[in-house]
Tab-separated table of C-alpha atoms in Angstrom:
chain	number	residue	atom	x	y	z
A	94	MET	CA	-19.031	14.882	27.646
A	95	LEU	CA	-15.210	14.581	27.515
A	96	GLU	CA	-15.364	11.595	29.883
A	97	ASP	CA	-17.407	9.661	27.287
A	98	ALA	CA	-15.141	10.500	24.357
A	99	ASP	CA	-12.522	8.131	22.950
A	100	ARG	CA	-8.925	9.262	23.255
A	101	ALA	CA	-7.015	9.321	19.965
A	102	LYS	CA	-4.446	6.554	19.486
A	103	GLN	CA	-0.798	7.412	19.037
A	104	THR	CA	0.060	7.390	15.321
A	105	ILE	CA	3.530	8.963	15.386
A	106	THR	CA	6.529	8.947	17.727
A	107	ALA	CA	8.249	11.999	19.169
A	108	ASP	CA	10.983	11.430	16.536
A	109	GLY	CA	8.404	11.656	13.744
A	110	ASP	CA	8.293	7.936	12.938
A	111	ILE	CA	4.909	6.613	11.834
A	112	ILE	CA	3.422	3.883	14.034
A	113	ARG	CA	1.793	1.080	12.076
A	114	ALA	CA	0.789	-1.426	14.743
A	115	ASP	CA	-1.038	-4.747	14.550
A	116	LEU	CA	0.029	-5.400	10.954
A	117	ILE	CA	-0.966	-8.186	8.613
A	118	ASP	CA	1.746	-10.866	8.569
A	119	GLY	CA	4.237	-10.132	5.769
A	120	LEU	CA	3.003	-6.587	5.095
A	121	ARG	CA	6.090	-4.366	5.332
A	122	PHE	CA	6.835	-0.661	5.005
A	123	LYS	CA	10.000	1.312	4.363
A	124	ASP	CA	9.699	5.028	4.987
A	125	VAL	CA	11.915	6.817	2.479
A	126	LYS	CA	13.346	10.313	2.694
A	127	ASN	CA	13.005	12.889	-0.056
A	128	VAL	CA	16.350	14.490	-0.886
A	129	THR	CA	16.267	18.170	-1.762
A	130	ALA	CA	18.655	18.793	-4.645
A	131	ARG	CA	19.737	22.107	-6.123
A	132	ASN	CA	17.223	21.695	-8.930
A	133	GLY	CA	14.366	19.725	-7.360
A	134	VAL	CA	13.672	16.679	-5.218
A	135	VAL	CA	15.074	13.155	-5.588
A	136	THR	CA	13.268	10.131	-4.125
A	137	GLU	CA	14.616	6.588	-4.311
A	138	LEU	CA	11.885	4.005	-4.926
A	139	TRP	CA	13.636	0.687	-4.195
A	140	ARG	CA	16.930	-0.627	-2.849
A	141	PRO	CA	17.673	-4.323	-2.168
A	142	GLU	CA	18.792	-3.698	1.427
A	143	TRP	CA	15.508	-1.993	2.367
A	144	LEU	CA	13.169	-4.995	2.276
A	145	GLY	CA	15.524	-7.719	1.055
A	146	PRO	CA	16.785	-8.762	-2.371
A	147	GLU	CA	13.796	-11.117	-2.775
A	148	THR	CA	11.697	-7.998	-3.405
A	149	GLN	CA	13.639	-7.165	-6.583
A	150	PRO	CA	11.195	-5.832	-9.180
A	151	ALA	CA	10.757	-7.762	-12.434
A	152	HIS	CA	7.891	-5.605	-13.737
A	153	ILE	CA	7.220	-1.914	-13.005
A	154	VAL	CA	4.009	0.001	-13.783
A	155	TYR	CA	3.066	3.664	-13.330
A	156	ALA	CA	-0.676	4.127	-12.712
A	157	THR	CA	-2.960	7.071	-12.041
A	158	LEU	CA	-6.126	7.221	-9.980
A	159	ALA	CA	-8.711	9.887	-10.805
A	160	GLY	CA	-9.902	12.246	-8.081
A	161	PHE	CA	-11.955	10.599	-5.312
A	162	CYS	CA	-11.980	7.260	-7.214
A	163	GLU	CA	-11.157	3.851	-5.797
A	164	THR	CA	-9.887	0.630	-7.300
A	165	ASN	CA	-11.338	-2.850	-7.111
A	166	TRP	CA	-9.979	-5.136	-4.460
A	167	HIS	CA	-7.225	-7.168	-6.127
A	168	CYS	CA	-4.979	-10.024	-5.095
A	169	HIS	CA	-2.308	-12.337	-6.513
A	170	LYS	CA	-1.737	-16.072	-6.015
A	171	ARG	CA	1.991	-16.073	-6.827
A	172	GLN	CA	3.410	-12.594	-7.259
A	173	ASN	CA	4.275	-10.119	-4.534
A	174	ASP	CA	3.702	-6.392	-4.984
A	175	LEU	CA	5.663	-3.322	-4.034
A	176	LEU	CA	3.637	-0.099	-4.087
A	177	PHE	CA	4.873	3.485	-3.934
A	178	VAL	CA	2.611	6.562	-3.996
A	179	VAL	CA	4.291	9.276	-6.099
A	180	ARG	CA	1.537	11.904	-6.368
A	181	GLY	CA	-1.495	12.832	-4.296
A	182	LEU	CA	-2.976	11.316	-1.154
A	183	ILE	CA	-4.080	7.683	-1.395
A	184	LYS	CA	-5.605	5.511	1.310
A	185	ILE	CA	-4.734	1.831	0.865
A	186	ALA	CA	-6.632	-1.059	2.439
A	187	PHE	CA	-5.041	-4.487	2.945
A	188	TYR	CA	-7.021	-7.642	3.806
A	189	ASP	CA	-5.390	-10.959	4.731
A	190	ASP	CA	-7.276	-13.853	3.116
A	191	ARG	CA	-4.550	-16.483	3.591
A	192	ASP	CA	-5.878	-19.465	5.565
A	193	ALA	CA	-2.405	-20.389	6.869
A	194	SER	CA	-1.629	-16.844	8.032
A	195	SER	CA	-1.667	-15.918	11.713
A	196	THR	CA	-3.449	-12.691	10.705
A	197	CYS	CA	-6.086	-14.254	8.412
A	198	GLY	CA	-9.187	-12.026	8.445
A	199	LYS	CA	-7.280	-8.877	9.497
A	200	LEU	CA	-7.853	-5.535	7.755
A	201	ASN	CA	-5.241	-2.733	7.744
A	202	VAL	CA	-5.968	0.709	6.260
A	203	PHE	CA	-3.375	3.501	6.002
A	204	PRO	CA	-3.013	6.812	4.135
A	205	PHE	CA	0.060	7.371	1.935
A	206	SER	CA	1.414	10.440	0.159
A	207	TYR	CA	4.367	11.598	-1.901
A	208	VAL	CA	5.051	14.085	0.915
A	209	ARG	CA	6.117	11.202	3.152
A	210	PRO	CA	7.256	8.540	0.676
A	211	THR	CA	6.855	4.912	1.681
A	212	LEU	CA	7.714	1.664	-0.083
A	213	ILE	CA	4.991	-0.889	0.684
A	214	ALA	CA	5.607	-4.656	0.351
A	215	ILE	CA	2.392	-6.653	-0.117
A	216	PRO	CA	2.674	-10.455	0.016
A	217	ASN	CA	0.672	-12.654	-2.326
A	218	GLY	CA	-2.696	-13.664	-0.912
A	219	VAL	CA	-3.277	-10.233	0.651
A	220	TRP	CA	-6.084	-8.287	-1.034
A	221	HIS	CA	-5.504	-4.569	-1.529
A	222	ALA	CA	-7.588	-1.624	-2.717
A	223	LEU	CA	-6.722	2.050	-3.189
A	224	LYS	CA	-8.789	5.216	-2.804
A	225	ASN	CA	-7.774	8.700	-3.916
A	226	LEU	CA	-8.644	11.039	-1.030
A	227	ASP	CA	-8.273	14.208	-3.105
A	228	GLY	CA	-10.102	15.735	-6.068
A	229	GLN	CA	-6.887	15.819	-8.098
A	230	GLU	CA	-5.438	12.865	-9.971
A	231	ALA	CA	-3.065	10.760	-7.850
A	232	ALA	CA	-0.357	8.383	-9.055
A	233	TYR	CA	1.513	5.345	-7.795
A	234	ILE	CA	4.156	2.891	-8.944
A	235	THR	CA	3.533	-0.857	-8.732
A	236	MET	CA	6.576	-3.127	-8.820
A	237	ASN	CA	6.013	-6.884	-9.046
A	238	ASP	CA	8.558	-9.619	-8.379
A	239	THR	CA	7.432	-11.448	-11.546
A	240	ALA	CA	6.768	-10.052	-14.992
A	241	PHE	CA	3.128	-9.620	-15.983
A	242	MET	CA	1.772	-12.583	-17.974
A	243	TYR	CA	-0.584	-11.103	-20.561
A	244	GLU	CA	-2.154	-14.482	-21.499
A	245	ALA	CA	-2.757	-15.582	-17.888
A	246	PRO	CA	-2.603	-12.633	-15.465
A	247	ASP	CA	-1.989	-13.457	-11.801
A	248	ASP	CA	-4.513	-10.760	-10.949
A	249	TYR	CA	-7.791	-11.524	-9.183
A	250	ARG	CA	-10.398	-8.811	-8.597
A	251	ARG	CA	-13.539	-8.144	-6.609
A	252	PRO	CA	-15.599	-4.938	-6.664
A	253	PRO	CA	-15.250	-2.463	-3.749
A	254	GLY	CA	-18.651	-3.353	-2.282
A	255	ASP	CA	-18.239	-7.135	-2.535
A	256	ALA	CA	-19.797	-8.755	0.542
A	257	SER	CA	-17.040	-11.397	0.812
A	258	LEU	CA	-14.491	-8.707	1.727
A	259	PRO	CA	-14.685	-6.008	4.410
A	260	LYS	CA	-15.717	-2.484	3.496
A	261	PRO	CA	-12.322	-0.818	3.013
A	262	PHE	CA	-13.208	2.876	3.038
């Protein structure tokens, strides 16, 4: 029976670095370290040298995700997103729908947690959806490189089961 089983893929190095292979073009990650202080924990969310000054946030939103819930797929034509999970365990799916991209049609899915903080850079044209993997409320910070336009949002959505996008979870 063991001969017919699939061997698990390597997901972490001996130094503890997470392996995220075969990524969508432009999707970037910066693993951040929690700093234990005398009175709690400090976690930086963004620095210009991490992913480049072009990722500078112009609009920042704190959002929660109820237990075991998932978001719609959503995408932007112009703005780029930075995402940072600050509470709970959230699986995030990314789908490249950009015709000119070398990874058009690729799906990436990764779990994220406040325990191992990660800044995620999502280029425009890449769909993304989030799922809370726990029964408790989770939370994340979204930082956009352009301010939200209330009259004409650069926010396009499709439901989780939409047949035009892959099943994310």
